[in-house]
PDB file of C-alpha atoms in Angstrom:
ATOM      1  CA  UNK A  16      20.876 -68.451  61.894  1.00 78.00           C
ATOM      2  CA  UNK A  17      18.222 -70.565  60.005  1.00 85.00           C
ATOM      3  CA  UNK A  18      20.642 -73.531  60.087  1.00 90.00           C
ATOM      4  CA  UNK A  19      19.249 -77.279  59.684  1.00 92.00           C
ATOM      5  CA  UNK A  20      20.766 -79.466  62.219  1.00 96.00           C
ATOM      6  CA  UNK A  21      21.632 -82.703  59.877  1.00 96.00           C
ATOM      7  CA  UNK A  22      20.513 -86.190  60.553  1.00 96.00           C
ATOM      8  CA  UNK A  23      22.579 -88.064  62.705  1.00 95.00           C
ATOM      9  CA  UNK A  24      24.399 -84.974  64.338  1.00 97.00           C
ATOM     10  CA  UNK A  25      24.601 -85.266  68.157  1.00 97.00           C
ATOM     11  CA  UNK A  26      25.525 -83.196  70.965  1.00 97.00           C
ATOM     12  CA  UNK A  27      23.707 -80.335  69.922  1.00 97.00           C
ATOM     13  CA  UNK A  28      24.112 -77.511  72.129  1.00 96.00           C
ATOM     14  CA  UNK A  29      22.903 -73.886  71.601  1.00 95.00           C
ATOM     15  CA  UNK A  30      22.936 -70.611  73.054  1.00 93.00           C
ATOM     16  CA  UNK A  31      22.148 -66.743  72.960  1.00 91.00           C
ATOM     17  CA  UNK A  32      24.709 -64.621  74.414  1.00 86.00           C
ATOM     18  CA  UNK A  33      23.185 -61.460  75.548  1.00 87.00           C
ATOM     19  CA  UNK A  34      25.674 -58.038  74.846  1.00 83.00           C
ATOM     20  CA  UNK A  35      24.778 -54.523  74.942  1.00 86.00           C
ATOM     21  CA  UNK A  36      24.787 -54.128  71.343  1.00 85.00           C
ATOM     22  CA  UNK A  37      23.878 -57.127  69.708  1.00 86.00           C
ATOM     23  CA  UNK A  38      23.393 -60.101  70.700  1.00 88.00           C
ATOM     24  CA  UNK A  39      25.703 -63.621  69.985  1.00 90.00           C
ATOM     25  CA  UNK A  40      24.155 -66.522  68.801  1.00 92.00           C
ATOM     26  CA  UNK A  41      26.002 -69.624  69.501  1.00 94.00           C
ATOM     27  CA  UNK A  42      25.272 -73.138  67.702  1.00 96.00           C
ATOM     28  CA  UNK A  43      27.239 -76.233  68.312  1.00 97.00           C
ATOM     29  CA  UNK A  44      27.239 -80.028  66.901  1.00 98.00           C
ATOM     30  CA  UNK A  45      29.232 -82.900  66.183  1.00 98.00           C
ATOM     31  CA  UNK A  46      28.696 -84.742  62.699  1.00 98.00           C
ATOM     32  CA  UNK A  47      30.366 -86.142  59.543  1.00 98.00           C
ATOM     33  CA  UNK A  48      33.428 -83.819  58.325  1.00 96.00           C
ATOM     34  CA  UNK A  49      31.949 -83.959  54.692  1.00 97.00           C
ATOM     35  CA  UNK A  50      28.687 -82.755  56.358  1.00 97.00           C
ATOM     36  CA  UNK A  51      30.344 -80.082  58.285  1.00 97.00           C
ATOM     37  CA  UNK A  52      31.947 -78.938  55.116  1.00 96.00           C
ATOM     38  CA  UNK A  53      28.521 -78.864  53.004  1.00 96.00           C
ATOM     39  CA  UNK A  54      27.227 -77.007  55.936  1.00 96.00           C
ATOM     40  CA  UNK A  55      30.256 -74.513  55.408  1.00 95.00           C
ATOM     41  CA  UNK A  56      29.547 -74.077  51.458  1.00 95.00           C
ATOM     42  CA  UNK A  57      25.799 -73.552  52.425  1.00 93.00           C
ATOM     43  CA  UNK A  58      26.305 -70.388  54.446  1.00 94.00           C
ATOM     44  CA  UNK A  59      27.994 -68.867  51.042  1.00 93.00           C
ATOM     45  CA  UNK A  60      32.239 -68.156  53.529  1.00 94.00           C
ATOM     46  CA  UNK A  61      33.618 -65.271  52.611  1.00 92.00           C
ATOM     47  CA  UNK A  62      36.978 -67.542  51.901  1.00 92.00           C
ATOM     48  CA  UNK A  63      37.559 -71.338  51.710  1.00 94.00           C
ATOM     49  CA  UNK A  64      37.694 -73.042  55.361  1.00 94.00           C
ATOM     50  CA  UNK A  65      41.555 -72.638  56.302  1.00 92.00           C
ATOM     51  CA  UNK A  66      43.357 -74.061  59.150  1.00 89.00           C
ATOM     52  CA  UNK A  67      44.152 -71.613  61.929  1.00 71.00           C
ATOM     53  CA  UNK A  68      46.180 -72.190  65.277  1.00 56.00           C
ATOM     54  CA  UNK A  69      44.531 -71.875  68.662  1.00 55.00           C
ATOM     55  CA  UNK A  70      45.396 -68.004  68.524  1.00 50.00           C
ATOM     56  CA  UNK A  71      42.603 -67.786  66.236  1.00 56.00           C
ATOM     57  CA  UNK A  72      39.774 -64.899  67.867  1.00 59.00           C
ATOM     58  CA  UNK A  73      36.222 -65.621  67.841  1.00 64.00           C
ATOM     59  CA  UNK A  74      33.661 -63.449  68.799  1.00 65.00           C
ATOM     60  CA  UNK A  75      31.679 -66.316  70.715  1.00 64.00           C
ATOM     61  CA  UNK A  76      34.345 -65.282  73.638  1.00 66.00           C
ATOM     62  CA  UNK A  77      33.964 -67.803  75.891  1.00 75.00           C
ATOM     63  CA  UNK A  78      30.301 -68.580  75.318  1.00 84.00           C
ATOM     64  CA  UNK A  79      31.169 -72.320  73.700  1.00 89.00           C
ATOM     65  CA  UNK A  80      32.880 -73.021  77.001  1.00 89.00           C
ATOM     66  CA  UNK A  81      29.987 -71.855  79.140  1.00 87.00           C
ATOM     67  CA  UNK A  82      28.248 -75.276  76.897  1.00 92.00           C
ATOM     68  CA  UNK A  83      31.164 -76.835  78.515  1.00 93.00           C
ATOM     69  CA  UNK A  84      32.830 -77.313  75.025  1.00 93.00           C
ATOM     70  CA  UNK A  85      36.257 -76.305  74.298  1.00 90.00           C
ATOM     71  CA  UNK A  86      36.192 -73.137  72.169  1.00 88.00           C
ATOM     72  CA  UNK A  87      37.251 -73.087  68.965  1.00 88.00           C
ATOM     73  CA  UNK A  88      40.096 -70.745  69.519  1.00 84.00           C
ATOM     74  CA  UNK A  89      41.587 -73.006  71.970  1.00 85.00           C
ATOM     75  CA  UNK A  90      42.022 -75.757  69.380  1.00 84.00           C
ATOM     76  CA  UNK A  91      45.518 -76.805  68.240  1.00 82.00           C
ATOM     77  CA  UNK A  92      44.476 -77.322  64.488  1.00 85.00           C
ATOM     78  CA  UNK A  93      40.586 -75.580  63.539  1.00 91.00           C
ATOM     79  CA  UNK A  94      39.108 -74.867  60.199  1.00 93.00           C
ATOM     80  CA  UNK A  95      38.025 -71.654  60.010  1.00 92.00           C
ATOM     81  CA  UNK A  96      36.043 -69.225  57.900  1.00 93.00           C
ATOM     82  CA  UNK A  97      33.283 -66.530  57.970  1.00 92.00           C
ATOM     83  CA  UNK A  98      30.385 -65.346  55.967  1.00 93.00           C
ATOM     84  CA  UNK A  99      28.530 -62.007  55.825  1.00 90.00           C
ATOM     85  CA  UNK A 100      24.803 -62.784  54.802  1.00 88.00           C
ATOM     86  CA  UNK A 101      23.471 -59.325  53.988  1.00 83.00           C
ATOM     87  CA  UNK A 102      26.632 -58.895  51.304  1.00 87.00           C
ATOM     88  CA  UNK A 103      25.729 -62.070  48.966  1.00 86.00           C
ATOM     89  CA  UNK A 104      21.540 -61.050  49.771  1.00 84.00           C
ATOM     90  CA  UNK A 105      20.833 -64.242  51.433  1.00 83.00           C
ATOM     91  CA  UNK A 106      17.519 -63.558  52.613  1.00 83.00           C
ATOM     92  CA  UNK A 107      16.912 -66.659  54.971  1.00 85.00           C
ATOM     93  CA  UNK A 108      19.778 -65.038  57.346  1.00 80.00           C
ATOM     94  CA  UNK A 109      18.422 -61.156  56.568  1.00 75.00           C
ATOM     95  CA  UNK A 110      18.492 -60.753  59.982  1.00 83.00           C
ATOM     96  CA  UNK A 111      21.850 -61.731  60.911  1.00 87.00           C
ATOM     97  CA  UNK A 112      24.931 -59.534  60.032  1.00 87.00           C
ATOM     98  CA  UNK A 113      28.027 -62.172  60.320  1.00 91.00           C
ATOM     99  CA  UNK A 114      28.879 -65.832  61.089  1.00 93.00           C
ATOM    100  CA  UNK A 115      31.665 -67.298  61.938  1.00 92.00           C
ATOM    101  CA  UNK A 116      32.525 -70.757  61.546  1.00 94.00           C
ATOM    102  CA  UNK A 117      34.836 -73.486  62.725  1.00 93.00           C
ATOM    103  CA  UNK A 118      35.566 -76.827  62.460  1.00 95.00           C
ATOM    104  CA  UNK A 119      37.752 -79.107  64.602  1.00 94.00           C
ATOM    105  CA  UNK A 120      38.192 -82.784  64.822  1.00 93.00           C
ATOM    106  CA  UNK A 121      36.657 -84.914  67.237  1.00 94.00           C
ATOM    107  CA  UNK A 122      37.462 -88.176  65.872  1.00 93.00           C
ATOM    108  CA  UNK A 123      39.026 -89.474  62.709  1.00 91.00           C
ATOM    109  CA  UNK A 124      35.136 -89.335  61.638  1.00 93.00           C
ATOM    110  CA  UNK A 125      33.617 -86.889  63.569  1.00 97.00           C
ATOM    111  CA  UNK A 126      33.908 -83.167  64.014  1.00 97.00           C
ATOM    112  CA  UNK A 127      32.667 -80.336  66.046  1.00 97.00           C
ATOM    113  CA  UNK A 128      30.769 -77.442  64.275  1.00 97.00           C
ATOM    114  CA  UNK A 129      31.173 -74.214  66.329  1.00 95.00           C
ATOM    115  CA  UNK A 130      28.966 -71.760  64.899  1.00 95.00           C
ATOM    116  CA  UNK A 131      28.565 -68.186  66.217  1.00 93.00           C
ATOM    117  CA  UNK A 132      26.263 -65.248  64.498  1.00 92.00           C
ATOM    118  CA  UNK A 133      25.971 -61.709  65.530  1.00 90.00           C
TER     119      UNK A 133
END
């Protein structure tokens, strides 16, 4: 994903989710919610981070809760918002074909960064 983990961030937890077609790559941290945003507006979304219920899909599946985190889909209130690499020609991610990204609160401070690439 070619994703800097920012200072201060904590409970990092990563993993590759092994498919017979392509492969899911699954980042996770917890960190400021202005951070989290610039993070958001780094990856170039398709559309603005928007607020979607817990019936939100992910294609993670269940690989955040096999980090023994709560996926982002099960969330009551998650920002939400994907980006395609290849179709803006950002070459530090040439090699992955979609993110998706969420966002949901932690603490009135904090927030959990769900990040999942294919």
């Amino acid at each position: 994903m070619k994703i800097q983990i920012p200072p201060g961030a904590t409970e990092v937890k990563g993993a590759v989710r092994v498919q017979p077609q392509e492969n899911i790559y699954l980042l996770s941290f917890v960190t400021s919610g202005q951070t989290a945003e610039a993070i958001a507006e780094d990856l170039h979304p398709d559309s603005p981070l928007a607020v979607e219920g817990p019936a939100s899909s992910s294609l993670s599946g269940e690989g955040f809760r096999h980090l023994d985190l709560t996926p982002p889909q099960d969330l009551k209130s998650v920002l939400t918002t994907s980006a395609c690499p290849p179709c803006i020609g950002d070459s530090r991610r040439r090699h992955v074909q979609g993110i998706e990204i969420h966002i949901g609160p932690v603490s009135r401070d904090r927030v959990r960064v769900y990040l999942a690439a294919y």
